[in-house]
Coordinates of C-alpha atoms in Angstrom, one line a residue:
M10 CA 2.4 23.2 8.3
R11 CA 1.3 22.3 4.8
S12 CA 3.3 19.1 4.7
R13 CA 1.8 18.1 8.1
V14 CA -1.7 18.6 6.7
L15 CA -0.9 16.6 3.6
C16 CA 0.6 13.8 5.7
G17 CA -2.6 13.7 7.8
I18 CA -4.7 13.5 4.6
A19 CA -2.5 10.7 3.3
A20 CA -3.0 8.8 6.5
V21 CA -6.8 9.1 6.2
V22 CA -6.6 7.6 2.7
A23 CA -4.3 4.8 4.0
L24 CA -6.9 4.1 6.6
L25 CA -9.6 3.7 4.0
V26 CA -7.7 1.4 1.7
T27 CA -6.4 -0.9 4.4
G28 CA -10.0 -2.0 5.3
C29 CA -9.6 -0.9 8.9
G30 CA -12.0 -2.4 11.3
S31 CA -13.0 -5.3 9.0
A32 CA -13.2 -8.8 10.2
G33 CA -9.9 -10.3 9.3
G34 CA -8.0 -11.0 12.5
A35 CA -8.6 -12.4 15.9
K36 CA -9.5 -9.8 18.5
S37 CA -7.2 -9.4 21.5
G38 CA -8.4 -7.8 24.6
D39 CA -5.0 -7.1 25.9
A40 CA -1.7 -6.4 24.0
G41 CA 0.2 -9.0 26.0
T42 CA -2.1 -11.9 25.2
G43 CA -0.6 -12.8 21.8
T44 CA 0.4 -16.5 21.8
A45 CA 2.3 -16.7 18.5
S46 CA 5.8 -18.2 19.0
A47 CA 9.0 -18.2 17.0
P48 CA 9.3 -20.7 14.1
A49 CA 10.0 -24.3 15.1
G50 CA 13.7 -24.9 15.4
G51 CA 14.6 -21.3 15.8
T52 CA 17.0 -19.3 13.6
T53 CA 19.0 -21.4 11.2
S54 CA 22.8 -21.2 11.3
A55 CA 22.8 -19.7 7.8
A56 CA 20.5 -17.0 8.9
A57 CA 22.4 -16.4 12.1
A58 CA 25.6 -16.0 10.1
A59 CA 23.9 -13.0 8.3
F60 CA 23.8 -11.0 11.5
P61 CA 24.3 -8.3 12.5
V62 CA 22.2 -6.3 10.0
K63 CA 21.2 -2.7 9.9
A64 CA 18.0 -0.9 9.0
T65 CA 17.3 2.9 8.8
D66 CA 14.5 5.2 9.5
C67 CA 13.2 7.9 7.2
A68 CA 16.0 10.3 8.3
G69 CA 18.7 7.6 7.8
K70 CA 19.3 6.8 11.5
E71 CA 20.5 3.2 11.8
T72 CA 19.2 0.4 14.0
V73 CA 21.4 -2.7 14.4
F74 CA 19.9 -6.2 14.8
D75 CA 22.2 -8.8 16.2
A76 CA 19.7 -11.6 15.9
A77 CA 16.3 -12.1 14.3
P78 CA 13.3 -10.8 16.3
K79 CA 11.1 -13.3 18.1
K80 CA 8.0 -11.2 18.7
I81 CA 6.8 -8.8 16.0
V82 CA 4.0 -6.3 15.9
T83 CA 3.0 -4.9 12.5
S84 CA 1.4 -1.5 12.0
N85 CA -1.0 -2.5 9.3
A86 CA -2.2 -5.2 6.9
S87 CA 0.5 -4.6 4.2
S88 CA 3.4 -5.2 6.6
L89 CA 1.6 -8.2 8.1
E90 CA 1.1 -9.7 4.6
T91 CA 4.8 -9.2 3.8
L92 CA 5.8 -11.1 6.9
L93 CA 3.4 -13.9 6.1
Q94 CA 4.8 -14.1 2.6
L95 CA 8.3 -14.3 4.0
G96 CA 7.4 -17.2 6.3
A97 CA 7.8 -15.1 9.5
G98 CA 4.1 -15.0 10.3
A99 CA 4.4 -17.3 13.3
R100 CA 6.4 -14.6 15.1
V101 CA 3.8 -11.9 14.7
I102 CA 2.0 -11.3 18.0
G103 CA -0.2 -8.5 16.9
T104 CA -1.2 -5.9 14.3
G105 CA -3.0 -2.6 13.8
F106 CA -5.2 -1.8 10.8
P107 CA -6.0 -5.6 10.3
P108 CA -6.6 -7.0 6.8
G109 CA -10.2 -6.8 5.7
R110 CA -12.1 -10.0 5.2
G111 CA -11.0 -11.6 2.0
T112 CA -8.1 -9.3 1.3
L113 CA -5.2 -11.7 2.0
P114 CA -4.3 -14.3 -0.6
G115 CA -5.7 -17.7 0.1
D116 CA -2.4 -19.4 1.0
I117 CA -1.8 -17.0 3.9
A118 CA -5.4 -16.0 4.8
D119 CA -5.8 -18.5 7.7
A120 CA -2.5 -17.5 9.3
G121 CA -3.4 -13.8 8.9
A122 CA -6.8 -14.4 10.6
K123 CA -5.1 -15.8 13.7
V124 CA -2.9 -12.7 14.4
P125 CA -4.3 -10.8 17.4
V126 CA -5.7 -7.3 16.5
L127 CA -4.2 -4.7 18.9
G128 CA -6.0 -1.9 17.2
D129 CA -8.6 -1.5 14.5
M130 CA -6.7 1.6 13.4
V131 CA -3.4 2.9 14.9
I132 CA -2.4 0.7 17.8
P133 CA -2.9 2.6 21.1
K134 CA 0.5 3.7 22.4
E135 CA 0.1 1.8 25.7
K136 CA -0.8 -1.4 23.9
L137 CA 2.1 -1.2 21.6
L138 CA 4.6 -0.5 24.3
G139 CA 3.2 -3.2 26.5
S140 CA 2.9 -5.8 23.8
G141 CA 6.1 -7.6 24.7
A142 CA 7.3 -7.2 21.1
D143 CA 11.0 -6.8 20.2
L144 CA 10.2 -5.5 16.7
Y145 CA 7.6 -3.0 15.4
V146 CA 7.3 -2.9 11.6
D147 CA 6.4 0.8 11.0
T148 CA 4.5 1.5 7.8
F149 CA 3.5 5.1 8.8
G150 CA 6.8 6.6 9.7
E151 CA 6.7 10.3 8.9
M152 CA 2.9 10.4 9.0
G153 CA 3.4 10.8 12.7
G154 CA 0.2 10.3 14.7
M155 CA -1.8 9.5 11.6
G156 CA -3.5 12.8 11.3
G157 CA -4.5 13.0 14.9
M158 CA -5.8 9.4 15.1
G159 CA -3.2 8.3 17.6
V160 CA -0.2 9.4 19.7
T161 CA 2.9 7.6 18.7
P162 CA 5.6 6.5 21.2
T163 CA 8.9 8.5 21.4
D164 CA 12.2 6.9 20.5
Q165 CA 13.0 6.8 24.2
E166 CA 9.8 5.0 25.0
Y167 CA 10.4 2.4 22.3
Q168 CA 13.9 1.9 23.7
A169 CA 12.7 1.5 27.3
A170 CA 10.1 -1.1 26.1
G171 CA 12.9 -3.0 24.3
I172 CA 11.2 -2.5 20.9
K173 CA 13.3 -1.9 17.8
R174 CA 11.7 -0.6 14.6
V175 CA 11.9 -1.3 10.9
F176 CA 10.5 1.3 8.5
L177 CA 8.9 0.3 5.2
H178 CA 10.4 3.2 3.3
S179 CA 8.3 2.9 0.2
T180 CA 5.2 3.9 2.2
A181 CA 6.5 5.4 5.5
C182 CA 8.9 7.8 3.9
A183 CA 7.0 8.3 0.6
A184 CA 6.3 12.0 1.1
M185 CA 10.0 12.6 1.7
A186 CA 11.2 10.9 -1.5
P187 CA 13.7 13.2 -3.4
A188 CA 12.2 12.4 -6.8
A189 CA 9.2 10.9 -8.5
V190 CA 8.7 7.1 -7.9
L191 CA 8.7 5.4 -11.2
D192 CA 9.5 1.8 -10.4
L193 CA 9.1 -0.8 -7.6
T194 CA 12.7 -0.8 -6.5
G195 CA 11.7 0.9 -3.2
V196 CA 9.2 -1.8 -2.5
E197 CA 11.6 -4.5 -3.4
A198 CA 14.2 -2.9 -1.1
D199 CA 11.7 -3.0 1.8
V200 CA 11.0 -6.7 1.2
K201 CA 14.7 -7.5 1.2
S202 CA 15.4 -5.4 4.3
L203 CA 12.6 -7.1 6.2
G204 CA 14.0 -10.4 5.0
Q205 CA 17.4 -9.6 6.4
V206 CA 16.0 -8.4 9.7
T207 CA 13.9 -11.5 10.2
G208 CA 16.5 -14.0 8.9
T209 CA 14.4 -14.9 5.8
S210 CA 16.6 -13.4 3.1
A211 CA 16.4 -16.4 0.8
K212 CA 12.6 -16.1 0.7
A213 CA 12.8 -12.3 0.3
D214 CA 15.1 -12.7 -2.7
A215 CA 12.8 -15.2 -4.3
L216 CA 9.8 -12.9 -3.8
V217 CA 11.7 -10.0 -5.3
S218 CA 12.9 -12.0 -8.2
D219 CA 9.2 -13.0 -9.0
M220 CA 8.2 -9.3 -8.9
E221 CA 11.1 -8.4 -11.2
E222 CA 10.1 -11.1 -13.6
K223 CA 6.5 -10.0 -13.8
V224 CA 7.3 -6.3 -14.2
G225 CA 10.2 -7.0 -16.6
A226 CA 7.9 -8.9 -18.9
V227 CA 5.5 -5.9 -19.1
K228 CA 8.4 -3.5 -19.7
T229 CA 9.6 -5.6 -22.6
A230 CA 6.1 -5.8 -24.1
L231 CA 5.7 -2.0 -23.8
A232 CA 9.2 -1.0 -24.9
G233 CA 7.9 0.4 -28.2
V234 CA 5.2 2.6 -26.6
A235 CA 6.4 6.3 -26.9
A236 CA 5.8 8.6 -23.9
E237 CA 3.3 10.7 -25.9
K238 CA 1.3 7.5 -26.6
R239 CA 0.7 6.7 -23.0
P240 CA -2.9 7.2 -22.1
G241 CA -3.8 9.6 -19.2
Y242 CA -4.8 7.6 -16.1
F243 CA -6.8 8.7 -13.0
F244 CA -6.9 6.7 -9.8
F245 CA -10.4 7.4 -8.4
D246 CA -10.2 6.7 -4.7
F247 CA -13.9 6.0 -4.2
D248 CA -13.6 5.1 -0.6
A249 CA -12.0 8.4 0.2
G250 CA -15.3 10.1 -0.6
T251 CA -16.8 11.7 -3.6
K252 CA -17.2 15.3 -2.3
Q253 CA -13.6 16.1 -3.0
P254 CA -11.4 13.6 -4.9
M255 CA -8.1 12.5 -3.6
A256 CA -5.3 12.2 -6.2
V257 CA -2.1 10.2 -5.9
G258 CA 1.0 12.2 -6.6
N259 CA 4.4 11.1 -8.0
R260 CA 5.8 10.0 -4.7
Q261 CA 3.1 7.4 -4.1
V262 CA 3.7 3.8 -5.1
A263 CA 0.6 4.0 -7.3
N264 CA 2.5 6.4 -9.5
A265 CA 5.1 3.7 -10.1
V266 CA 2.4 1.1 -10.8
I267 CA 0.6 3.3 -13.3
T268 CA 3.9 4.3 -15.0
L269 CA 5.2 0.7 -15.3
A270 CA 1.8 -0.4 -16.7
G271 CA 2.3 2.0 -19.7
A272 CA 0.0 4.8 -18.6
R273 CA 0.5 8.4 -17.4
N274 CA -0.7 9.5 -14.0
V275 CA -2.7 12.7 -14.8
F276 CA -1.6 14.0 -11.4
G277 CA 1.9 12.9 -11.7
D278 CA 3.1 16.5 -11.7
F279 CA 2.4 16.8 -8.0
D280 CA 5.5 16.2 -5.9
G281 CA 4.0 14.4 -3.0
D282 CA 2.1 11.2 -2.1
F283 CA -1.6 12.2 -1.8
K284 CA -3.3 15.5 -2.7
P285 CA -6.9 16.7 -2.3
V286 CA -8.1 18.1 -5.6
S287 CA -11.3 19.4 -7.1
W288 CA -13.6 17.8 -9.7
E289 CA -12.7 20.8 -11.9
D290 CA -9.1 19.6 -11.7
V291 CA -10.0 16.1 -12.8
V292 CA -12.1 17.5 -15.7
A293 CA -9.2 19.6 -16.8
K294 CA -7.0 16.5 -16.9
N295 CA -9.7 14.6 -18.9
P296 CA -8.1 11.1 -18.4
D297 CA -8.4 8.4 -21.0
W298 CA -8.8 5.7 -18.3
I299 CA -10.2 5.8 -14.7
Q300 CA -9.4 3.1 -12.1
L301 CA -12.2 2.6 -9.7
G302 CA -10.2 2.4 -6.5
V303 CA -12.3 0.3 -4.1
R304 CA -11.1 -1.6 -1.1
N305 CA -11.9 -5.3 -0.9
R306 CA -15.3 -5.9 0.7
G307 CA -14.6 -9.5 1.4
S308 CA -16.6 -11.2 -1.4
E309 CA -17.0 -11.0 -5.1
A310 CA -20.6 -9.9 -4.8
E311 CA -19.8 -7.1 -2.4
N312 CA -16.8 -6.0 -4.5
K313 CA -19.0 -5.8 -7.6
K314 CA -21.5 -3.8 -5.8
A315 CA -18.9 -1.3 -4.7
Y316 CA -17.4 -1.0 -8.2
D317 CA -20.9 -0.6 -9.7
E318 CA -21.6 2.3 -7.2
A319 CA -18.3 4.0 -8.1
E320 CA -19.0 3.7 -11.8
K321 CA -22.6 4.9 -11.4
F322 CA -21.4 8.0 -9.5
L323 CA -19.0 9.0 -12.4
R324 CA -21.6 8.3 -15.0
E325 CA -24.2 10.5 -13.3
F326 CA -22.2 13.2 -11.6
P327 CA -22.6 16.4 -13.7
A328 CA -18.9 17.2 -13.5
T329 CA -17.7 13.8 -14.7
R330 CA -20.3 12.3 -17.0
S331 CA -18.8 14.0 -20.0
L332 CA -15.2 12.9 -19.4
K333 CA -13.6 11.0 -22.2
A334 CA -13.0 7.9 -20.1
V335 CA -16.6 7.9 -18.8
Q336 CA -18.1 8.4 -22.3
D337 CA -16.0 5.5 -23.6
G338 CA -16.6 3.3 -20.6
R339 CA -12.9 3.0 -19.9
F340 CA -13.0 1.9 -16.3
L341 CA -10.6 -0.5 -14.5
R342 CA -11.9 -2.4 -11.6
V343 CA -8.7 -2.9 -9.6
G344 CA -8.5 -2.9 -5.8
S345 CA -7.1 0.0 -3.8
E346 CA -4.9 -2.1 -1.5
V347 CA -2.8 -3.6 -4.3
T348 CA -2.3 -0.2 -6.0
T349 CA -1.7 2.4 -3.3
I350 CA -0.2 0.2 -0.6
A351 CA 3.4 -0.9 -1.2
G352 CA 3.7 -4.7 -1.3
I353 CA 4.6 -7.8 -3.2
R354 CA 1.3 -7.7 -5.1
N355 CA 2.1 -4.4 -6.8
A356 CA 3.8 -6.3 -9.5
D357 CA 0.5 -8.2 -10.3
T358 CA -1.3 -4.9 -10.4
V359 CA 1.2 -3.6 -13.0
R360 CA 0.4 -6.6 -15.2
Q361 CA -3.4 -6.3 -14.7
I362 CA -3.5 -2.6 -15.6
A363 CA -1.1 -3.1 -18.6
A364 CA -3.2 -5.9 -20.0
A365 CA -6.3 -3.7 -19.8
I366 CA -5.0 -0.6 -21.5
H367 CA -2.5 -2.3 -23.9
P368 CA -4.3 -5.6 -24.7
D369 CA -2.6 -6.0 -28.0
L370 CA 0.8 -5.9 -26.3
V371 CA 0.3 -7.5 -22.9
K372 CA -1.9 -10.6 -23.0
G373 CA -2.9 -13.2 -20.5
A374 CA -1.6 -11.1 -17.6
Q375 CA -4.8 -10.7 -15.7

């Protein structure tokens, strides 16, 4: 029961950081009205030769793909962004949890805005099953019905509708990870898996190589930083509310981002993805740095306003105003999406955080 409650909490946090309900995609009144088509020319012979490929769910159950899917529905903004980066965006006929205005990189923003929105949050079961999709990219997995926010189809219903699924393990299966997540290999594996399934492996390999290069440069720069010299780091999820803070545990991708950036997640002793804690718990940890976790509001001015509000709260709230990080003004203004949502841009976040907390070692990375 406790694990189900935590999964539900994690889902609520995921809802907040994905910018649900924001203007960022074309509305669709009916799940079957998506007009995106397969890429011109269809699947290349080289891609066709790579099939069949297999993908697994969180329990290890295999799904076999004999050919690349032609109509894809994504569960949220992060999976949509990955497909756009892979060059498979033209096959996406709908998404749930659409990207918030201004959250997608400029080179894919226009394409992302054209994807029909099948649900501002979890896609309603009937819309998903009636969408005409042959693939559903599942970012939620073991979160089930997203904490009561939706009823998910059964395996039998997916099969009857002709929809296969690909799970993004680094997020969907995070709570089930057997050990602490300390690097981005899980994210990279998801990118490669999605590349294999969609016949875009060459692009996936290139994206992963770029991630490895960025993170590798940071690791080399920080090689001489001893474990005891790593500053304590708290990810303050401002959008999850201030009444009770939500901490990221060591199974969450943010733990890997923080670790690779040369810091120590102060709640890294929690074996899970998300955990509601008290302000007394935060005070006891007394972090050296605090990341103001704010989701993208769509403009530089609105983002600054949100960051200012988060910092103001910490400076004025009786329980936090005496914290070391608050007293020293050690705040990082880095978005929630690129920190707690598994994706290609996690590597950029590693560099950005490392450059802020180890400026003498990691330079010019922001």
